[in-house]
Coordinates of C-alpha atoms in Angstrom, one line a residue:
M121 CA -0.4 52.2 -36.9
K122 CA -2.8 52.7 -35.3
K123 CA -5.4 50.1 -37.3
I124 CA -2.6 47.1 -37.1
F125 CA -2.3 47.8 -32.8
A126 CA -6.3 47.5 -33.0
V127 CA -6.2 44.7 -35.3
V128 CA -3.4 42.4 -33.1
L129 CA -5.4 42.9 -30.0
V130 CA -8.6 41.6 -30.9
V131 CA -7.0 38.8 -32.4
L132 CA -5.3 38.1 -29.3
V133 CA -8.1 38.4 -27.5
L134 CA -10.6 36.4 -29.6
C135 CA -8.2 33.2 -29.7
S136 CA -7.7 33.9 -25.8
G137 CA -11.5 33.3 -25.7
A138 CA -11.0 30.2 -28.1
V139 CA -7.9 28.7 -26.7
S140 CA -9.9 28.9 -22.7
S141 CA -12.8 27.8 -23.4
Q142 CA -12.0 24.4 -24.8
G143 CA -10.1 24.1 -21.3
D144 CA -13.8 23.9 -19.8
I145 CA -15.2 20.7 -20.0
P146 CA -16.5 19.5 -17.0
V147 CA -16.9 16.2 -15.7
Y148 CA -19.0 15.0 -13.1
I149 CA -18.0 11.3 -11.1
N150 CA -22.3 10.8 -9.9
G151 CA -23.1 14.0 -9.4
E152 CA -19.8 15.4 -8.1
K153 CA -17.6 17.9 -10.4
L154 CA -14.1 16.2 -10.7
V155 CA -11.4 19.6 -10.1
F156 CA -8.5 18.7 -12.6
D157 CA -5.3 20.3 -11.9
V158 CA -4.9 19.7 -15.9
Q159 CA -8.0 20.8 -17.8
P160 CA -9.6 18.1 -19.3
Q161 CA -9.0 18.4 -23.6
M162 CA -11.0 17.6 -27.0
I163 CA -8.5 15.3 -29.0
N164 CA -10.5 14.2 -32.0
D165 CA -13.5 14.3 -30.9
R166 CA -12.7 12.7 -27.8
V167 CA -12.7 14.3 -24.3
M168 CA -9.0 13.1 -22.6
V169 CA -9.2 13.8 -19.0
P170 CA -5.2 13.1 -16.5
M171 CA -5.3 9.2 -17.1
R172 CA -3.5 9.1 -12.8
F173 CA -7.2 11.3 -11.8
I174 CA -9.4 9.7 -12.9
F175 CA -8.1 6.6 -12.5
E176 CA -7.9 6.3 -9.2
K177 CA -11.4 8.7 -8.7
L178 CA -12.8 6.0 -10.4
G179 CA -11.2 3.3 -7.5
A180 CA -9.0 2.2 -9.5
T181 CA -4.8 1.4 -8.3
V182 CA -2.5 2.6 -11.8
H183 CA 0.7 1.5 -12.8
Y184 CA 2.4 3.9 -15.2
E185 CA 6.1 1.9 -17.1
E186 CA 7.7 5.0 -18.5
S187 CA 10.0 2.2 -20.4
T188 CA 7.4 0.9 -22.5
Q189 CA 4.5 3.3 -21.6
T190 CA 2.2 1.5 -21.1
I191 CA -0.8 1.8 -18.1
T192 CA -2.0 -0.8 -15.9
A193 CA -5.2 0.3 -14.1
M194 CA -7.0 -2.6 -12.1
S195 CA -9.8 -2.4 -9.3
K196 CA -12.3 -5.0 -7.7
T197 CA -15.8 -5.3 -8.2
K198 CA -18.2 -5.4 -6.0
E199 CA -18.5 -9.2 -6.5
D200 CA -14.7 -8.9 -5.6
K201 CA -13.6 -9.7 -9.0
M202 CA -10.5 -8.5 -10.8
I203 CA -10.8 -5.0 -14.1
F204 CA -7.6 -5.0 -15.4
I205 CA -7.3 -2.6 -18.0
F206 CA -4.1 -2.3 -20.0
I207 CA -3.3 1.0 -21.9
Q208 CA -0.1 2.7 -24.0
I209 CA 0.5 5.4 -25.5
D210 CA -0.2 6.7 -29.1
N211 CA -1.3 3.2 -28.9
T212 CA -5.3 2.4 -30.6
F213 CA -5.0 -0.9 -28.9
A214 CA -6.9 -1.5 -25.2
F215 CA -7.0 -4.8 -23.5
V216 CA -9.2 -5.3 -21.4
N217 CA -11.1 -7.6 -18.7
N218 CA -14.1 -7.3 -16.9
P219 CA -16.0 -10.1 -15.5
E220 CA -19.0 -8.1 -15.6
V221 CA -18.4 -6.0 -18.5
S222 CA -17.8 -8.2 -21.3
G223 CA -17.7 -12.3 -19.0
T224 CA -13.8 -12.1 -20.6
S225 CA -10.6 -10.7 -21.4
Q226 CA -11.1 -8.3 -24.9
T227 CA -9.3 -6.8 -26.5
Y228 CA -10.6 -2.7 -28.1
T229 CA -9.6 -0.2 -31.0
L230 CA -9.3 2.9 -29.1
D231 CA -10.4 6.2 -31.6
S232 CA -8.3 7.6 -29.8
P233 CA -5.2 6.5 -27.9
P234 CA -3.3 8.1 -25.1
V235 CA -1.3 10.6 -26.0
L236 CA 2.1 12.7 -24.0
V237 CA 0.7 16.3 -23.5
D238 CA 2.6 18.5 -21.9
G239 CA 4.5 15.9 -19.9
R240 CA 0.8 15.2 -18.8
T241 CA -1.3 11.6 -19.5
L242 CA -4.2 11.5 -21.0
V243 CA -7.2 9.2 -22.0
P244 CA -10.6 9.0 -23.2
V245 CA -12.8 9.6 -20.6
R246 CA -15.4 7.1 -21.8
F247 CA -13.4 4.6 -22.8
V248 CA -12.2 4.3 -19.2
S249 CA -15.1 4.8 -17.2
E250 CA -17.3 2.1 -18.8
S251 CA -14.6 -0.1 -18.7
F252 CA -15.2 0.4 -14.8
G253 CA -18.8 -0.1 -16.0
C254 CA -19.7 2.8 -15.6
K255 CA -22.2 4.5 -17.9
V256 CA -21.3 7.4 -18.7
D257 CA -23.4 10.8 -21.0
W258 CA -22.4 14.0 -22.4
N259 CA -25.1 16.7 -22.7
D260 CA -23.6 18.4 -26.2
K261 CA -25.7 21.6 -25.1
E262 CA -23.4 21.9 -21.7
Q263 CA -20.4 20.5 -22.7
A264 CA -19.8 18.4 -20.0
V265 CA -19.2 14.6 -19.4
Y266 CA -21.2 13.0 -16.6
I267 CA -19.8 9.6 -15.2
T268 CA -22.5 6.9 -12.5
K269 CA -20.9 4.9 -11.2
N270 CA -23.0 1.5 -10.0

């Protein structure tokens, strides 16, 4: 009985460490570490972050249409041109209009679409950040995301 208890205890300790380390993915914008109320998660080899928080940190306003699960984010460029991003929960297609990045409106196929996790919408941090013209770097050693806003 003691051996079984010891084995169960070891498994629980090992599993709890694995779960918490998955949630520790630091994200920085211009050197400032972001503090999330819901931790970034690695899903399908993509870092996913809370939707509203990352959009607002990148200077965008966000609208979520619950009936269609569609997310619209808007921001202005330095030249006062509008940037629009339209994405939908569990949909791999995204629509981006950023005159400074592509010059025209473009449709993208995401390898990791926005998802709902415990009632929160998570979006791929690289796609969202690059859509707003930011540079994104992944530091494999630190397991961290570095975003540079212009």
